[in-house]
């Protein structure tokens, strides 16, 4: 066996395995402000390269709307294009990202609660605003669902959310690792978090649907 990551298919094409991972920094300018963000991309080399180019294309369209963004965006675009050109197979980067996301490798045992931490953190961060109230509510729900839930550990994962792939892609990786019961538990946790503020926003619902579909959740009985 030369490929250690056969268990996880590339979340973009679903055909090849995980071969590479990359961080893409980008800037989004608003009228008076700007924001530096970064994004973790994991997949087969071909899809990671394509994704870097696609995201860089988006930046070239929307990354200009403030003076600082105007200055920094050309550098970031150059970086994105250069980074895309040098995507290589990188098992170390893949392995590190899987570890950060709590996804078991080789014979490691799967920890449902660690997967809960990372998927919840990635969902909370999906709208790019981390609200303390939302994090606290998620931790409270977590302690009710998982007996080994550790709030301090969860807060650490939330603080490190930039190291995680986006929720839809994380869910696609999980589909092959989780049992049906595991999927139910994780999805129940996410649904409870999203519903905790009493209104399930349209974007939250859409994100949950994508997560359910990507992790191949069985239809509710
Ligand atoms: Zn792929």
Tab-separated table of C-alpha atoms and ligand atoms in Angstrom:
chain	number	residue	atom	x	y	z
A	1	UNK	CA	0.000	0.000	0.000
A	2	UNK	CA	1.447	3.313	-0.994
A	3	UNK	CA	-1.606	5.482	-0.393
A	4	UNK	CA	-2.349	5.993	3.294
A	5	UNK	CA	-5.501	7.981	2.685
A	6	UNK	CA	-7.611	5.579	0.686
A	7	UNK	CA	-10.442	5.906	3.187
A	8	UNK	CA	-11.112	9.550	2.312
A	9	UNK	CA	-12.132	10.464	-1.214
A	10	UNK	CA	-11.351	13.914	-2.601
A	11	UNK	CA	-14.334	16.052	-1.505
A	12	UNK	CA	-14.429	17.840	-4.871
A	13	UNK	CA	-14.360	15.052	-7.460
A	14	UNK	CA	-15.041	12.042	-5.207
A	15	UNK	CA	-12.847	9.997	-7.533
A	16	UNK	CA	-9.258	10.321	-6.493
A	17	UNK	CA	-7.923	10.209	-2.923
A	18	UNK	CA	-6.575	13.031	-0.763
A	19	UNK	CA	-3.224	14.050	-2.156
A	20	UNK	CA	-2.698	17.654	-1.257
A	21	UNK	CA	-3.745	20.503	1.025
A	22	UNK	CA	-3.226	24.240	0.661
A	23	UNK	CA	-3.966	27.478	2.502
A	24	UNK	CA	-5.165	30.337	0.359
A	25	UNK	CA	-4.998	33.820	1.913
A	26	UNK	CA	-7.328	36.390	0.418
A	27	UNK	CA	-8.636	39.835	1.149
A	28	UNK	CA	-12.163	41.119	0.901
A	29	UNK	CA	-12.550	44.853	0.885
A	30	UNK	CA	-15.698	46.644	1.919
A	31	UNK	CA	-16.418	50.309	1.428
A	32	UNK	CA	-14.343	51.488	4.379
A	33	UNK	CA	-12.937	48.313	5.810
A	34	UNK	CA	-11.206	45.199	4.637
A	35	UNK	CA	-10.684	41.752	5.937
A	36	UNK	CA	-7.913	39.249	5.526
A	37	UNK	CA	-9.146	35.711	5.487
A	38	UNK	CA	-7.668	32.383	4.618
A	39	UNK	CA	-9.132	29.188	3.425
A	40	UNK	CA	-8.033	25.559	3.789
A	41	UNK	CA	-8.390	23.399	0.724
A	42	UNK	CA	-7.879	19.636	0.774
A	43	UNK	CA	-8.401	17.116	-2.023
A	44	UNK	CA	-6.646	15.429	-4.907
A	45	UNK	CA	-3.882	17.528	-6.484
A	46	UNK	CA	-5.965	18.320	-9.536
A	47	UNK	CA	-8.951	19.606	-7.554
A	48	UNK	CA	-6.806	21.575	-5.082
A	49	UNK	CA	-5.117	23.315	-8.026
A	50	UNK	CA	-8.444	24.027	-9.705
A	51	UNK	CA	-9.939	25.305	-6.471
A	52	UNK	CA	-7.009	27.683	-5.859
A	53	UNK	CA	-7.489	29.118	-9.350
A	54	UNK	CA	-11.236	29.437	-8.873
A	55	UNK	CA	-10.906	31.210	-5.531
A	56	UNK	CA	-8.223	33.466	-6.950
A	57	UNK	CA	-10.624	34.275	-9.778
A	58	UNK	CA	-13.270	35.277	-7.239
A	59	UNK	CA	-10.741	37.498	-5.461
A	60	UNK	CA	-9.877	39.234	-8.696
A	61	UNK	CA	-13.557	40.123	-9.053
A	62	UNK	CA	-14.514	41.113	-5.508
A	63	UNK	CA	-11.276	41.823	-3.653
A	64	UNK	CA	-10.892	45.475	-4.602
A	65	UNK	CA	-13.383	47.529	-2.668
A	66	UNK	CA	-11.206	49.396	-0.205
A	67	UNK	CA	-7.880	51.222	-0.427
A	68	UNK	CA	-5.998	48.588	1.602
A	69	UNK	CA	-7.552	45.763	-0.327
A	70	UNK	CA	-6.658	47.560	-3.524
A	71	UNK	CA	-3.017	47.584	-2.480
A	72	UNK	CA	-2.785	44.059	-1.099
A	73	UNK	CA	-5.009	42.221	-3.538
A	74	UNK	CA	-2.500	42.107	-6.435
A	75	UNK	CA	0.026	40.431	-4.141
A	76	UNK	CA	-2.523	37.916	-2.942
A	77	UNK	CA	-3.658	37.204	-6.499
A	78	UNK	CA	-0.079	36.595	-7.545
A	79	UNK	CA	0.317	34.332	-4.549
A	80	UNK	CA	-2.839	32.398	-5.445
A	81	UNK	CA	-1.714	31.826	-9.029
A	82	UNK	CA	1.794	30.854	-7.938
A	83	UNK	CA	0.443	28.550	-5.256
A	84	UNK	CA	-1.844	26.861	-7.777
A	85	UNK	CA	1.090	26.286	-10.096
A	86	UNK	CA	3.042	24.430	-7.431
A	87	UNK	CA	0.418	22.076	-6.025
A	88	UNK	CA	2.130	18.725	-5.503
A	89	UNK	CA	1.230	15.558	-3.711
A	90	UNK	CA	1.814	16.353	-0.067
A	91	UNK	CA	0.906	13.544	2.318
A	92	UNK	CA	2.291	15.480	5.312
A	93	UNK	CA	-0.031	18.439	4.715
A	94	UNK	CA	-2.981	16.079	4.202
A	95	UNK	CA	-2.150	14.191	7.358
A	96	UNK	CA	-1.781	17.380	9.405
A	97	UNK	CA	-5.130	18.701	8.216
A	98	UNK	CA	-6.918	15.425	8.936
A	99	UNK	CA	-5.418	15.458	12.398
A	100	UNK	CA	-6.550	19.033	13.032
A	101	UNK	CA	-10.049	18.138	11.885
A	102	UNK	CA	-10.198	15.140	14.224
A	103	UNK	CA	-10.422	12.664	11.332
A	104	UNK	CA	-8.795	9.321	12.134
A	105	UNK	CA	-5.949	8.023	9.969
A	106	UNK	CA	-4.655	4.512	9.446
A	107	UNK	CA	-5.719	2.472	12.490
A	108	UNK	CA	-6.619	5.382	14.741
A	109	UNK	CA	-9.930	5.073	16.443
A	110	UNK	CA	-12.606	7.510	15.425
A	111	UNK	CA	-13.614	10.020	18.091
A	112	UNK	CA	-17.146	11.206	17.469
A	113	UNK	CA	-16.812	14.144	19.824
A	114	UNK	CA	-13.690	15.455	18.037
A	115	UNK	CA	-15.534	15.335	14.737
A	116	UNK	CA	-18.388	17.158	16.463
A	117	UNK	CA	-15.969	19.889	17.566
A	118	UNK	CA	-14.562	20.489	14.114
A	119	UNK	CA	-17.782	20.325	12.126
A	120	UNK	CA	-19.568	22.595	14.622
A	121	UNK	CA	-16.631	25.046	14.632
A	122	UNK	CA	-16.489	25.074	10.865
A	123	UNK	CA	-20.255	25.723	10.672
A	124	UNK	CA	-20.170	28.478	13.285
A	125	UNK	CA	-17.363	30.135	11.322
A	126	UNK	CA	-19.095	29.645	7.961
A	127	UNK	CA	-20.676	33.120	8.034
A	128	UNK	CA	-17.285	34.575	9.030
A	129	UNK	CA	-18.618	35.907	12.337
A	130	UNK	CA	-17.887	33.967	15.479
A	131	UNK	CA	-20.424	35.012	18.101
A	132	UNK	CA	-19.569	34.163	21.712
A	133	UNK	CA	-23.249	33.512	22.396
A	134	UNK	CA	-23.408	30.995	19.553
A	135	UNK	CA	-20.242	29.223	20.722
A	136	UNK	CA	-21.521	29.004	24.308
A	137	UNK	CA	-24.864	27.612	23.133
A	138	UNK	CA	-23.088	25.011	20.982
A	139	UNK	CA	-20.909	23.953	23.948
A	140	UNK	CA	-23.974	23.620	26.147
A	141	UNK	CA	-25.724	21.413	23.593
A	142	UNK	CA	-22.510	19.424	23.088
A	143	UNK	CA	-22.322	18.474	26.769
A	144	UNK	CA	-25.859	17.137	26.532
A	145	UNK	CA	-25.197	15.021	23.444
A	146	UNK	CA	-21.649	13.743	24.019
A	147	UNK	CA	-20.706	12.623	27.491
A	148	UNK	CA	-16.999	13.306	26.881
A	149	UNK	CA	-17.608	16.825	25.481
A	150	UNK	CA	-14.975	19.228	26.800
A	151	UNK	CA	-15.840	22.929	26.506
A	152	UNK	CA	-12.219	24.105	26.715
A	153	UNK	CA	-11.242	21.694	23.946
A	154	UNK	CA	-14.170	22.885	21.817
A	155	UNK	CA	-13.202	26.548	22.331
A	156	UNK	CA	-9.705	25.701	21.128
A	157	UNK	CA	-11.059	24.151	17.932
A	158	UNK	CA	-13.308	27.192	17.359
A	159	UNK	CA	-10.317	29.539	17.819
A	160	UNK	CA	-8.457	27.459	15.210
A	161	UNK	CA	-11.334	27.397	12.729
A	162	UNK	CA	-9.164	28.832	9.946
A	163	UNK	CA	-7.251	25.516	9.951
A	164	UNK	CA	-10.369	23.577	8.985
A	165	UNK	CA	-11.859	22.913	5.563
A	166	UNK	CA	-15.286	24.445	4.978
A	167	UNK	CA	-18.248	22.479	6.442
A	168	UNK	CA	-19.496	21.002	3.153
A	169	UNK	CA	-16.074	19.586	2.314
A	170	UNK	CA	-15.490	18.356	5.861
A	171	UNK	CA	-18.832	16.557	5.706
A	172	UNK	CA	-17.833	14.907	2.418
A	173	UNK	CA	-14.713	13.532	4.117
A	174	UNK	CA	-16.752	12.262	7.044
A	175	UNK	CA	-19.243	10.331	4.972
A	176	UNK	CA	-16.780	7.468	4.583
A	177	UNK	CA	-15.514	7.491	8.173
A	178	UNK	CA	-18.715	7.616	10.223
A	179	UNK	CA	-21.224	4.867	10.955
A	180	UNK	CA	-24.927	5.599	10.378
A	181	UNK	CA	-25.403	6.171	14.118
A	182	UNK	CA	-22.380	8.437	14.164
A	183	UNK	CA	-23.834	10.496	11.319
A	184	UNK	CA	-27.148	10.802	13.167
A	185	UNK	CA	-25.402	11.983	16.334
A	186	UNK	CA	-23.279	14.559	14.503
A	187	UNK	CA	-26.172	15.843	12.408
A	188	UNK	CA	-28.413	16.040	15.509
A	189	UNK	CA	-25.734	18.129	17.196
A	190	UNK	CA	-25.471	20.544	14.245
A	191	UNK	CA	-29.235	20.834	13.893
A	192	UNK	CA	-29.598	21.603	17.609
A	193	UNK	CA	-26.938	24.325	17.350
A	194	UNK	CA	-28.548	25.902	14.299
A	195	UNK	CA	-31.984	25.850	15.966
A	196	UNK	CA	-30.741	27.135	19.335
A	197	UNK	CA	-31.517	30.772	18.569
A	198	UNK	CA	-35.107	29.787	17.793
A	199	UNK	CA	-34.999	30.675	14.186
A	200	UNK	CA	-33.349	28.444	11.668
A	201	UNK	CA	-32.105	30.987	9.151
A	202	UNK	CA	-32.377	30.131	5.475
A	203	UNK	CA	-28.589	30.018	5.069
A	204	UNK	CA	-28.250	27.731	8.074
A	205	UNK	CA	-30.871	25.380	6.654
A	206	UNK	CA	-29.142	25.323	3.273
A	207	UNK	CA	-25.790	24.619	4.867
A	208	UNK	CA	-27.270	21.801	6.964
A	209	UNK	CA	-28.817	20.273	3.852
A	210	UNK	CA	-25.488	20.287	2.046
A	211	UNK	CA	-23.759	18.775	5.076
A	212	UNK	CA	-26.400	16.022	5.336
A	213	UNK	CA	-26.128	15.266	1.643
A	214	UNK	CA	-22.320	15.248	1.615
A	215	UNK	CA	-22.015	12.986	4.617
A	216	UNK	CA	-24.599	10.702	2.982
A	217	UNK	CA	-26.963	10.842	5.902
A	218	UNK	CA	-29.704	8.239	5.587
A	219	UNK	CA	-33.162	9.774	5.167
A	220	UNK	CA	-34.975	10.392	8.474
A	221	UNK	CA	-37.233	7.496	9.418
B	1	LIG	ZN1	-10.441	15.635	-6.767
